[in-house]
Short mmCIF file of C-alpha atoms and ligand atoms in Angstrom, two decimals:
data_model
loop_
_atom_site.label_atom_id
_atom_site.label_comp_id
_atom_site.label_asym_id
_atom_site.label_seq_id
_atom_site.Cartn_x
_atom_site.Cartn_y
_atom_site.Cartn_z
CA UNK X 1 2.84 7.04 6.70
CA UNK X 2 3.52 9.51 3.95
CA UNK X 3 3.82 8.31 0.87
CA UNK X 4 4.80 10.82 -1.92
CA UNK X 5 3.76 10.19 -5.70
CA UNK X 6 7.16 10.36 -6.59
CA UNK X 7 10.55 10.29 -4.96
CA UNK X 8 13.58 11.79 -7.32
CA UNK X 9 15.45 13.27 -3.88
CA UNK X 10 15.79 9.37 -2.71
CA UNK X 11 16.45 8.57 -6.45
CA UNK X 12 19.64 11.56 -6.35
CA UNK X 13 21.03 10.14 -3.09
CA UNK X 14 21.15 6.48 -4.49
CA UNK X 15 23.66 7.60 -7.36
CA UNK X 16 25.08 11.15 -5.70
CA UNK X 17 28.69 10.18 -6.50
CA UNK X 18 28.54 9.12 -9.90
CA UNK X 19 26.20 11.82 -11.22
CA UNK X 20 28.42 14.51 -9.39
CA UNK X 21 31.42 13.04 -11.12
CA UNK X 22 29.70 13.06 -14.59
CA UNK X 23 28.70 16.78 -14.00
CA UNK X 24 31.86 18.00 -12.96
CA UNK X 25 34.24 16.31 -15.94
CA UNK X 26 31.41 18.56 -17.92
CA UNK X 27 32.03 21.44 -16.12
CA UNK X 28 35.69 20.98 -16.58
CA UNK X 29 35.39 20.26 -20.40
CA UNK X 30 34.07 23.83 -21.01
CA UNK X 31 32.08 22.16 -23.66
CA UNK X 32 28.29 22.38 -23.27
CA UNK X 33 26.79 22.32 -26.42
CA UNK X 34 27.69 19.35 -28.49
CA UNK X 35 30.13 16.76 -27.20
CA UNK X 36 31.30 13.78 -26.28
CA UNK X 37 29.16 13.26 -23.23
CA UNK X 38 26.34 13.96 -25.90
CA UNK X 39 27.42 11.35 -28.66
CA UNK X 40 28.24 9.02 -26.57
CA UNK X 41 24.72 9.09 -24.81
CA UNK X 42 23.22 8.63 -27.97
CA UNK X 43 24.78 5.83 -29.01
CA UNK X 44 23.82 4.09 -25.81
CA UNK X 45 20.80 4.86 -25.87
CA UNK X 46 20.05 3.81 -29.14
CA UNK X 47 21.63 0.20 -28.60
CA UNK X 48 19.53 0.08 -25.69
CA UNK X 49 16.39 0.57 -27.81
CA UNK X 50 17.35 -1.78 -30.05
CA UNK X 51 18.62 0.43 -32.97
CA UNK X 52 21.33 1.95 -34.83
CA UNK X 53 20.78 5.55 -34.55
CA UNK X 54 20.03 8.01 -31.56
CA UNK X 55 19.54 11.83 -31.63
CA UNK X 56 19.39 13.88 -28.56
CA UNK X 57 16.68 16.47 -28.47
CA UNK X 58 15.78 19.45 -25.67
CA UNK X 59 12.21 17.65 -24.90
CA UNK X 60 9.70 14.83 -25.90
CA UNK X 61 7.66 17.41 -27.28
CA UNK X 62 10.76 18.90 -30.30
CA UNK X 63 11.56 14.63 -30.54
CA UNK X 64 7.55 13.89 -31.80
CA UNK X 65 7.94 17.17 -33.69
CA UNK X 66 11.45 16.44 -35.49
CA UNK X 67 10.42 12.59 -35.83
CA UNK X 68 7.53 13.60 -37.58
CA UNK X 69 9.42 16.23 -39.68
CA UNK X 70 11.97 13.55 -40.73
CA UNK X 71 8.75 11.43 -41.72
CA UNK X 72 8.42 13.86 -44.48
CA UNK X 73 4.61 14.27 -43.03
CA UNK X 74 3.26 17.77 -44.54
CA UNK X 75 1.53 20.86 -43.55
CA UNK X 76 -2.06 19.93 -44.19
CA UNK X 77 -1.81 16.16 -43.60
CA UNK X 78 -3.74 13.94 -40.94
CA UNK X 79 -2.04 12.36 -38.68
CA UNK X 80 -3.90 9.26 -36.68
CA UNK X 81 -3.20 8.95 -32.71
CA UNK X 82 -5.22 8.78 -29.74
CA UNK X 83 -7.24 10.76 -27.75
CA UNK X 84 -6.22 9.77 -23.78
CA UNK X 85 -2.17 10.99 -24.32
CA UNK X 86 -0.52 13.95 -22.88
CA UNK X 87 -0.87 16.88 -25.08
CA UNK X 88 2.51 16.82 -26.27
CA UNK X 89 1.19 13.97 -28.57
CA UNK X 90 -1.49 16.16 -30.45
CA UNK X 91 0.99 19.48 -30.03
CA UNK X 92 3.63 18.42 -32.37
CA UNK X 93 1.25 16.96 -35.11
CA UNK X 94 0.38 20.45 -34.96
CA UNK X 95 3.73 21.92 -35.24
CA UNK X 96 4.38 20.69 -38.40
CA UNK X 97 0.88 21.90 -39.58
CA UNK X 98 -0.62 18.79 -39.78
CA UNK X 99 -4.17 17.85 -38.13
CA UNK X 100 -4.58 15.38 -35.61
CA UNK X 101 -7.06 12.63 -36.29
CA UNK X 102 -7.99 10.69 -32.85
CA UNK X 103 -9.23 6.92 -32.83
CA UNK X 104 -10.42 5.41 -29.97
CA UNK X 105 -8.87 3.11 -27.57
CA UNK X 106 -8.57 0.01 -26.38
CA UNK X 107 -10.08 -1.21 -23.37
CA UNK X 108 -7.44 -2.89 -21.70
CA UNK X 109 -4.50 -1.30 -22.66
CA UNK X 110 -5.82 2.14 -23.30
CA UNK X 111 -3.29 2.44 -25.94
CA UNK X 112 -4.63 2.79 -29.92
CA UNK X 113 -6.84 -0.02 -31.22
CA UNK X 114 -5.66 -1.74 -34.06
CA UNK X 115 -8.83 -2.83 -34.86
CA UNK X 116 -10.18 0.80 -35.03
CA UNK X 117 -7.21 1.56 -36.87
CA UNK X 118 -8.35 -1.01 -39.80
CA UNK X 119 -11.32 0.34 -40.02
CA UNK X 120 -10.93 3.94 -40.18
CA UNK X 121 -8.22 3.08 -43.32
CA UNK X 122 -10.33 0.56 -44.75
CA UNK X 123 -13.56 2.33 -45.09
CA UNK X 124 -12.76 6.13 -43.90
CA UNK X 125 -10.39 6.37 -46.28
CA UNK X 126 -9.48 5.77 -50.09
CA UNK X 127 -5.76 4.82 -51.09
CA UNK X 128 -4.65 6.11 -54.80
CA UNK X 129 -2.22 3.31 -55.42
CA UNK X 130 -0.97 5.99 -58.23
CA UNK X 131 0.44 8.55 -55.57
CA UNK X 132 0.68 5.89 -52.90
CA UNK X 133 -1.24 8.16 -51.48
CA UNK X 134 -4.21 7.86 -48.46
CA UNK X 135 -6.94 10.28 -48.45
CA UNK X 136 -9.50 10.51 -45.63
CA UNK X 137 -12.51 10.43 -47.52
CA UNK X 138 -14.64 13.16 -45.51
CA UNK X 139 -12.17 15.59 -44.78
CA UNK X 140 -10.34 14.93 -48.72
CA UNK X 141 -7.06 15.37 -46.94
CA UNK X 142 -4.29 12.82 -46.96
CA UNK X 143 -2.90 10.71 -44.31
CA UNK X 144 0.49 10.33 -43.73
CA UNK X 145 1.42 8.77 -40.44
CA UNK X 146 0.16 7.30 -37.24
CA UNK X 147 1.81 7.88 -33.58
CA UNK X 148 0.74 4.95 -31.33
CA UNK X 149 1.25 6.27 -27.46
CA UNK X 150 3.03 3.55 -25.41
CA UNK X 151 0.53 4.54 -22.58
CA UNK X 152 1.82 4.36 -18.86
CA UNK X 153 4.56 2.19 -19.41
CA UNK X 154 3.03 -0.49 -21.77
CA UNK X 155 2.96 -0.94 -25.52
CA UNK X 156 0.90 -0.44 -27.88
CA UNK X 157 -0.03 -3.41 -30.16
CA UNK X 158 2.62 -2.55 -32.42
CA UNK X 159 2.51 -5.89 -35.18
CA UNK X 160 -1.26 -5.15 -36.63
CA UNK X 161 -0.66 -1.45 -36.32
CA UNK X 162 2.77 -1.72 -38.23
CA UNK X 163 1.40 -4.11 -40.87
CA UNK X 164 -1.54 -1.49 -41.59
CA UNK X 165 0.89 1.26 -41.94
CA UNK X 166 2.90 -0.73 -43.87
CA UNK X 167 -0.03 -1.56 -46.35
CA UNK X 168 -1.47 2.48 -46.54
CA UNK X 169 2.33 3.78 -46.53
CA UNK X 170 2.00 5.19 -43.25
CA UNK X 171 4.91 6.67 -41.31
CA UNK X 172 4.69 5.32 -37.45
CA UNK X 173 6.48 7.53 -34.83
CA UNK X 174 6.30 5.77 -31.47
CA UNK X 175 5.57 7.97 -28.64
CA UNK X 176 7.63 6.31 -26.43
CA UNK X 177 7.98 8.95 -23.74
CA UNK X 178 6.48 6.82 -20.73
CA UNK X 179 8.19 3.68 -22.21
CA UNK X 180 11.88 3.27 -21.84
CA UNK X 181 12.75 0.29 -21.59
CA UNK X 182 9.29 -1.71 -21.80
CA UNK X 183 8.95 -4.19 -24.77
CA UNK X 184 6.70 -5.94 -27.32
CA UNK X 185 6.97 -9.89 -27.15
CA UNK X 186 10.18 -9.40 -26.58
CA UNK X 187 11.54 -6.18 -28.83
CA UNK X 188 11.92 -2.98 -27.37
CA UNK X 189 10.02 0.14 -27.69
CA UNK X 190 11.95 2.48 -29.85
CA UNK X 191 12.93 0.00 -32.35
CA UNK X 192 8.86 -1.12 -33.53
CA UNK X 193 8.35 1.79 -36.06
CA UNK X 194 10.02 4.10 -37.91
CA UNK X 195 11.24 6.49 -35.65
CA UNK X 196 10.68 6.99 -31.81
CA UNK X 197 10.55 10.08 -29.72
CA UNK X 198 11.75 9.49 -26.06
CA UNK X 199 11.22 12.12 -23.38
CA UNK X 200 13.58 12.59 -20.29
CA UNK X 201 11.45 15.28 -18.26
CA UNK X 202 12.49 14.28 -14.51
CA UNK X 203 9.50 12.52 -13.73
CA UNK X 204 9.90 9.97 -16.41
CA UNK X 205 11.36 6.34 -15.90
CA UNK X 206 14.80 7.75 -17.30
CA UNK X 207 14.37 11.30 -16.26
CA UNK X 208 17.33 13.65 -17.00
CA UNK X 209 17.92 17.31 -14.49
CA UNK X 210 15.80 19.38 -16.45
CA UNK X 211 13.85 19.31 -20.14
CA UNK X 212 15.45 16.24 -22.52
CA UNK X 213 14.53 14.13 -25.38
CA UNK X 214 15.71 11.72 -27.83
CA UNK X 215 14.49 10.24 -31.44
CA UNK X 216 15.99 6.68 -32.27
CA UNK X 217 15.53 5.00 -35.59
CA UNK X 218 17.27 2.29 -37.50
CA UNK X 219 16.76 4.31 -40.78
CA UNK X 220 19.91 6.04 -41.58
CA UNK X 221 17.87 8.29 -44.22
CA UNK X 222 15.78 9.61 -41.35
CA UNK X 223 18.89 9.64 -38.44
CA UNK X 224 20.31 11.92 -40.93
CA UNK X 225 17.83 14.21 -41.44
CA UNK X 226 16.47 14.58 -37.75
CA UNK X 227 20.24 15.47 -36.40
CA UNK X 228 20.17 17.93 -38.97
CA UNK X 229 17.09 19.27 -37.99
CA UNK X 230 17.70 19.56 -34.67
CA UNK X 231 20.89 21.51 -35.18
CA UNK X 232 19.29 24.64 -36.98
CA UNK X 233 19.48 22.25 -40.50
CA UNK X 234 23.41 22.85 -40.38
CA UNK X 235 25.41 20.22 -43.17
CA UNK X 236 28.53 22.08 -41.90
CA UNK X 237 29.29 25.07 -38.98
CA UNK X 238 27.83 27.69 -41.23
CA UNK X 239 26.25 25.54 -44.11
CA UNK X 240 22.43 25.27 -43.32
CA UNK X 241 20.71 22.84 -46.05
CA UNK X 242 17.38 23.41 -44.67
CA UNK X 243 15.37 25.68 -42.25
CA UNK X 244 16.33 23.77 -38.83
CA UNK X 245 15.60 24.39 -35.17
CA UNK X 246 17.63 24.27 -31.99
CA UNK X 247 16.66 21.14 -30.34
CA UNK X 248 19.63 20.45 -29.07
CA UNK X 249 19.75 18.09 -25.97
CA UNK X 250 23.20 19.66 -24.09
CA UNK X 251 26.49 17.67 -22.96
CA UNK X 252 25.50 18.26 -18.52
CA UNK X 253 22.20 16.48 -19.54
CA UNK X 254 23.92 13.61 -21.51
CA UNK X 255 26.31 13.15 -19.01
CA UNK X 256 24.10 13.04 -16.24
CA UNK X 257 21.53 10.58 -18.59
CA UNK X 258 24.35 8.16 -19.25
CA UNK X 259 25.03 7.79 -15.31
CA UNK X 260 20.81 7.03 -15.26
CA UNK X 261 20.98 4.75 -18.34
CA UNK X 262 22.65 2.41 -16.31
CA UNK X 263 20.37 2.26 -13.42
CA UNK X 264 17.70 1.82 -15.67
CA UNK X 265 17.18 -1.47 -15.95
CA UNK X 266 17.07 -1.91 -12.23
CA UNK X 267 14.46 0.88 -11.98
CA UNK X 268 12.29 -0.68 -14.27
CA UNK X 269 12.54 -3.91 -12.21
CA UNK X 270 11.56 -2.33 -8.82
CA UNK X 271 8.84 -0.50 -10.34
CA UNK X 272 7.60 -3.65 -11.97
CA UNK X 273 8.18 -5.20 -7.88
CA UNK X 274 6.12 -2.59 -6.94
CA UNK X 275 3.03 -3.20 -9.18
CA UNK X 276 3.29 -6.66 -8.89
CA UNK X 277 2.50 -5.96 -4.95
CA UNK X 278 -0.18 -3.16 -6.01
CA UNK X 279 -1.87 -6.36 -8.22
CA UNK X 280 -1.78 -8.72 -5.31
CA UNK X 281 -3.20 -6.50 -2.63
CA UNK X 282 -5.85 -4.68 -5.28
CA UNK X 283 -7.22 -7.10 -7.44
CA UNK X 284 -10.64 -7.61 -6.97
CA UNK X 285 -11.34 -3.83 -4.82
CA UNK X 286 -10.51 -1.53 -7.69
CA UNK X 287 -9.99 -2.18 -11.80
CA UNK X 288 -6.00 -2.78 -11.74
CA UNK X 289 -3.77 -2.40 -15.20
CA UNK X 290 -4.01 -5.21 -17.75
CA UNK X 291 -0.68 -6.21 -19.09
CA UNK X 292 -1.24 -7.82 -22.34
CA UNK X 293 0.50 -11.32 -22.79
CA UNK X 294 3.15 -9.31 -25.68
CA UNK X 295 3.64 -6.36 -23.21
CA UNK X 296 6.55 -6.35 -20.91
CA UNK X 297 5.21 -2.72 -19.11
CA UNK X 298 7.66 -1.05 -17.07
CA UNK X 299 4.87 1.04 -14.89
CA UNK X 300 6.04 4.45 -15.27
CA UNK X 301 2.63 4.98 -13.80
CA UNK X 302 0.46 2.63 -12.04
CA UNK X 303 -3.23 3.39 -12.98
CA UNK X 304 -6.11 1.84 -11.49
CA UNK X 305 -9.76 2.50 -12.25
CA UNK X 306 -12.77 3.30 -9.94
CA UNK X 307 -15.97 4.84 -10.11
CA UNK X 308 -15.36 6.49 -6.77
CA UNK X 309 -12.34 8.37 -8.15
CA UNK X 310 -12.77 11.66 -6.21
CA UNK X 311 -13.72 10.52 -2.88
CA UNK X 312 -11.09 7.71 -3.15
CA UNK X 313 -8.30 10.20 -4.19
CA UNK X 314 -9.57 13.09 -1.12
CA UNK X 315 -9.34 9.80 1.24
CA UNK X 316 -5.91 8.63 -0.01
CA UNK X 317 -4.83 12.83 0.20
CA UNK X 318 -6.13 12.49 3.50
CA UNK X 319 -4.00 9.88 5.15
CA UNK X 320 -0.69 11.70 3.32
CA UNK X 321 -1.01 9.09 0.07
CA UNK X 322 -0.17 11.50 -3.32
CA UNK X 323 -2.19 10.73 -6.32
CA UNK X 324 -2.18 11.83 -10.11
CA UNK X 325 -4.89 11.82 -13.10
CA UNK X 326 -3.61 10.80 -16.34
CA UNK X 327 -5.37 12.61 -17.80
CA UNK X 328 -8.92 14.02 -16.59
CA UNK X 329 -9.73 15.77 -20.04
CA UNK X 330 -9.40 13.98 -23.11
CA UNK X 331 -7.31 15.98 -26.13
CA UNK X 332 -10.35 16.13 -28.52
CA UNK X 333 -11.84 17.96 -25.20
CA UNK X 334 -9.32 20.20 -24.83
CA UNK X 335 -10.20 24.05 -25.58
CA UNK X 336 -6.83 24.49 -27.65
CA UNK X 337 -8.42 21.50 -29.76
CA UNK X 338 -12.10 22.80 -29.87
CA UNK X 339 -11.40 23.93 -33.72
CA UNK X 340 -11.16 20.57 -34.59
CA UNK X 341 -15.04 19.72 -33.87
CA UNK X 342 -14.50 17.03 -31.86
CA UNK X 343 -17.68 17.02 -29.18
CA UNK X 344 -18.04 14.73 -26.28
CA UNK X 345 -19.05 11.54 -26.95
CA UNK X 346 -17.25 11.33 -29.51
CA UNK X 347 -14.93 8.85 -27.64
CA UNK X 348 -17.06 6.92 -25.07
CA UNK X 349 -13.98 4.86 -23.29
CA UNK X 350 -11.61 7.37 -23.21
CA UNK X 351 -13.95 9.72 -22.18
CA UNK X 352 -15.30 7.42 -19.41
CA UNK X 353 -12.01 6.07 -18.28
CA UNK X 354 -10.77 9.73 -17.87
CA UNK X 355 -13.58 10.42 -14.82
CA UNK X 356 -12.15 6.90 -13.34
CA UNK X 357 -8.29 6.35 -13.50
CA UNK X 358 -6.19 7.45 -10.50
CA UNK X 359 -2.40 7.02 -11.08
CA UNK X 360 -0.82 5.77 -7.54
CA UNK X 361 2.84 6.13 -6.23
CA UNK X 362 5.02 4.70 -8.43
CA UNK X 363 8.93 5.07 -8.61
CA UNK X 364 11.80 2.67 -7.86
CA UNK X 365 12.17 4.00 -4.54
CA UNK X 366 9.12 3.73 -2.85
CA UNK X 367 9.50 0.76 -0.24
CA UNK X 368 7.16 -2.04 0.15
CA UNK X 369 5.88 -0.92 3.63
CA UNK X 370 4.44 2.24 1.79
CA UNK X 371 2.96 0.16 -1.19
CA UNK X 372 1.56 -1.96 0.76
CA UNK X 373 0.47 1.15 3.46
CA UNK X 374 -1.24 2.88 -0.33
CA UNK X 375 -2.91 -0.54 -1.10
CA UNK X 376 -4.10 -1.40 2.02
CA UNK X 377 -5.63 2.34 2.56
CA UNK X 378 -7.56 1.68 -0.95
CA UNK X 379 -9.01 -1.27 0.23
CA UNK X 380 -10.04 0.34 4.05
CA UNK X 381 -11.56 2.74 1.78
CA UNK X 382 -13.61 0.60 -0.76
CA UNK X 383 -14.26 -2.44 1.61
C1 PLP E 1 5.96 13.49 -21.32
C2 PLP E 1 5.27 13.14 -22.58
C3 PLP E 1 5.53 13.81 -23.79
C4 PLP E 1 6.34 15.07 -23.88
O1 PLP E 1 7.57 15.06 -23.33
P1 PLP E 1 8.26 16.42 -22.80
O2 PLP E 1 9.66 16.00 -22.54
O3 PLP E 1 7.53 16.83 -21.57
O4 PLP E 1 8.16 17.43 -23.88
C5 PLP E 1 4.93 13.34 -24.94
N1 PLP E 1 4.10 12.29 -24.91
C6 PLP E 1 3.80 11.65 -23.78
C7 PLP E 1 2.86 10.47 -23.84
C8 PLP E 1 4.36 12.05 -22.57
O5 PLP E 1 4.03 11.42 -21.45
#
């Protein structure tokens, strides 16, 4: 049985008629850039998160970089996030010419340690209560903001991590981008810190037909600011306030996301089918995810551990099963980020979980026969 990592054809046929509808009123509109389709979308979305205020963007990567930008966090700053994340997450601290500071993970979720957290503020760090200012004491440069990764689908642990920031005057932008839709005891992702910063690349659980992002906040200070942003800093059609960008998300992509807003929900639920299956048939032959007892995780990838990774993922390749690593080299590892003097070992469970994690099919669409047909070619493999 072939069983592919991820199936957006299948996903395409299942809502053909409504997303060919929603592309061709676009089409017919003549309007592309800017809209109603656009507007609309973002007010959905944002409700949907939770909050009042929703800002289309061209990517996840321009969302983390205008969230952070309406943060007010400076060139020069540090900026505290983890090490196991897609690049994207270290990229756009970057972009706005701040310095990413990684702190290790935890073990179960793999998503930032609150408890690390505490400590690098409480004894890396001095606060100048004159300033309201946080200063890393070894590098003498301040800190302005933390961006917990909602890794895989689940949250981080978003009430100690708020409460800290909240106590240093911390900005926290959740990087939300493999998180629609998942929750913390009970509140959505999106809605936990200041700002979020959605992506809506295809493969992601609300995936739009090419590059797409969002930022939601229920601040309308920083709503303000990042739609401005994102629209070249314009107040008015030829009044620019401020050196902007164009990270516009466009009208065919809002239409087409507002079709998939509304399958969401069920998504979520079949992936969550799905690894409820994976748990069954897996637990016990490989390490399978931890969902936290706050964490409603909506799976956009199913990762389980093994020490066997490479063997197990050339067996599984084998028998027509497609895997993925997320991710096999760490961002402090990364050659971009070798300026930074991070060196290995620096991070022993995110480096260690990076040689073991193997991300299986995942994706509404899958059916059980081929979960079942991926779980129970794990276990011919490891038994
Ligand atoms: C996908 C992703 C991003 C970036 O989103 P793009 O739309 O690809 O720019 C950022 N952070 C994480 C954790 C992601 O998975």
């Amino acid at each position: 049985m072939k069983v592919p990592f991820l199936d957006l054809k299948s996903q395409y046929q299942s809502i053909r008629q409504e997303v060919e509808q929603a592309i061709a009123s676009v089409l017919e509109s003549g309007q592309f850039v800017g809209g109603e389709e656009l507007r609309r979308f973002e007010a959905e979305f944002a409700a949907y998160c939770g909050v009042r205020y929703g800002i289309g963007t061209s990517s996840g990567t321009t969302a983390l970089h205008v969230a952070l930008l309406a943060c007010e966090v400076q060139p020069g700053d540090e900026v505290l996030t983890v090490p196991n994340s897609f690049i994207a997450t270290a990229e756009a601290i970057s972009h706005v010419g701040a310095v990413p500071v990684f702190l290790e993970v935890d073990t179960e979720s793999y998503t930032l340690d609150p408890n690390r957290l505490e400590d690098f503020l409480r004894k890396g760090c001095r606060y100048v209560p004159r300033f309201r200012r946080l200063i890393n004491k070894t590098s003498g440069r301040p800190v302005s903001a933390v961006v917990p990764v909602h890794l895989y689908g689940q949250p981080a642990d978003m009430q100690p991590i708020v409460e800290l920031a909240r106590h240093y005057n911390l900005a926290v932008v959740e990087d939300a981008a493999q998180a629609h839709g998942a929750s913390y005891y009970g509140q959505r992702v999106g809605s936990l810190g200041d700002m979020a910063a959605f992506s809506f690349y295809p493969g992601k659980n609300l995936g739009a037909y090419g590059d797409g992002g969002a930022v939601v906040t229920d601040s309308p200070d920083l709503a303000e600011r990042a739609r401005r942003l994102v629209d070249h800093g314009r107040e008015s059609k030829y009044c620019h306030q401020e050196i902007g960008y164009n990270y516009r998300l466009d009208n065919l992509q809002a239409a087409i996301l507002r079709v998939k807003l509304r399958h969401l929900d069920a998504w979520n639920d079949g992936r969550r089918q799905h690894a409820a299956r994976y748990d069954e048939l897996l637990q016990g032959v490989v390490a399978i995810p931890v969902v936290k007892k706050y964490a409603r995780h909506v799976y956009h990838l199913y990762v389980i551990r093994t020490e066997r990774r490479e063997e197990l993922r050339e067996y599984l390749q084998s028998q027509d099963v497609a895997t993925g690593i997320h991710y096999p080299l760490p961002l402090h590892l990364q050659p971009a980020y070798r300026f930074l003097g991070y060196r290995a070992g620096d991070f022993p469970i995110t480096e260690k979980y990076a040689t073991q994690v193997l991300s299986l099919p995942m994706c509404a669409e899958l059916s059980q026969e081929q979960v079942e047909w991926v779980a129970e070619t794990i276990r011919r493999f490891v038994v």
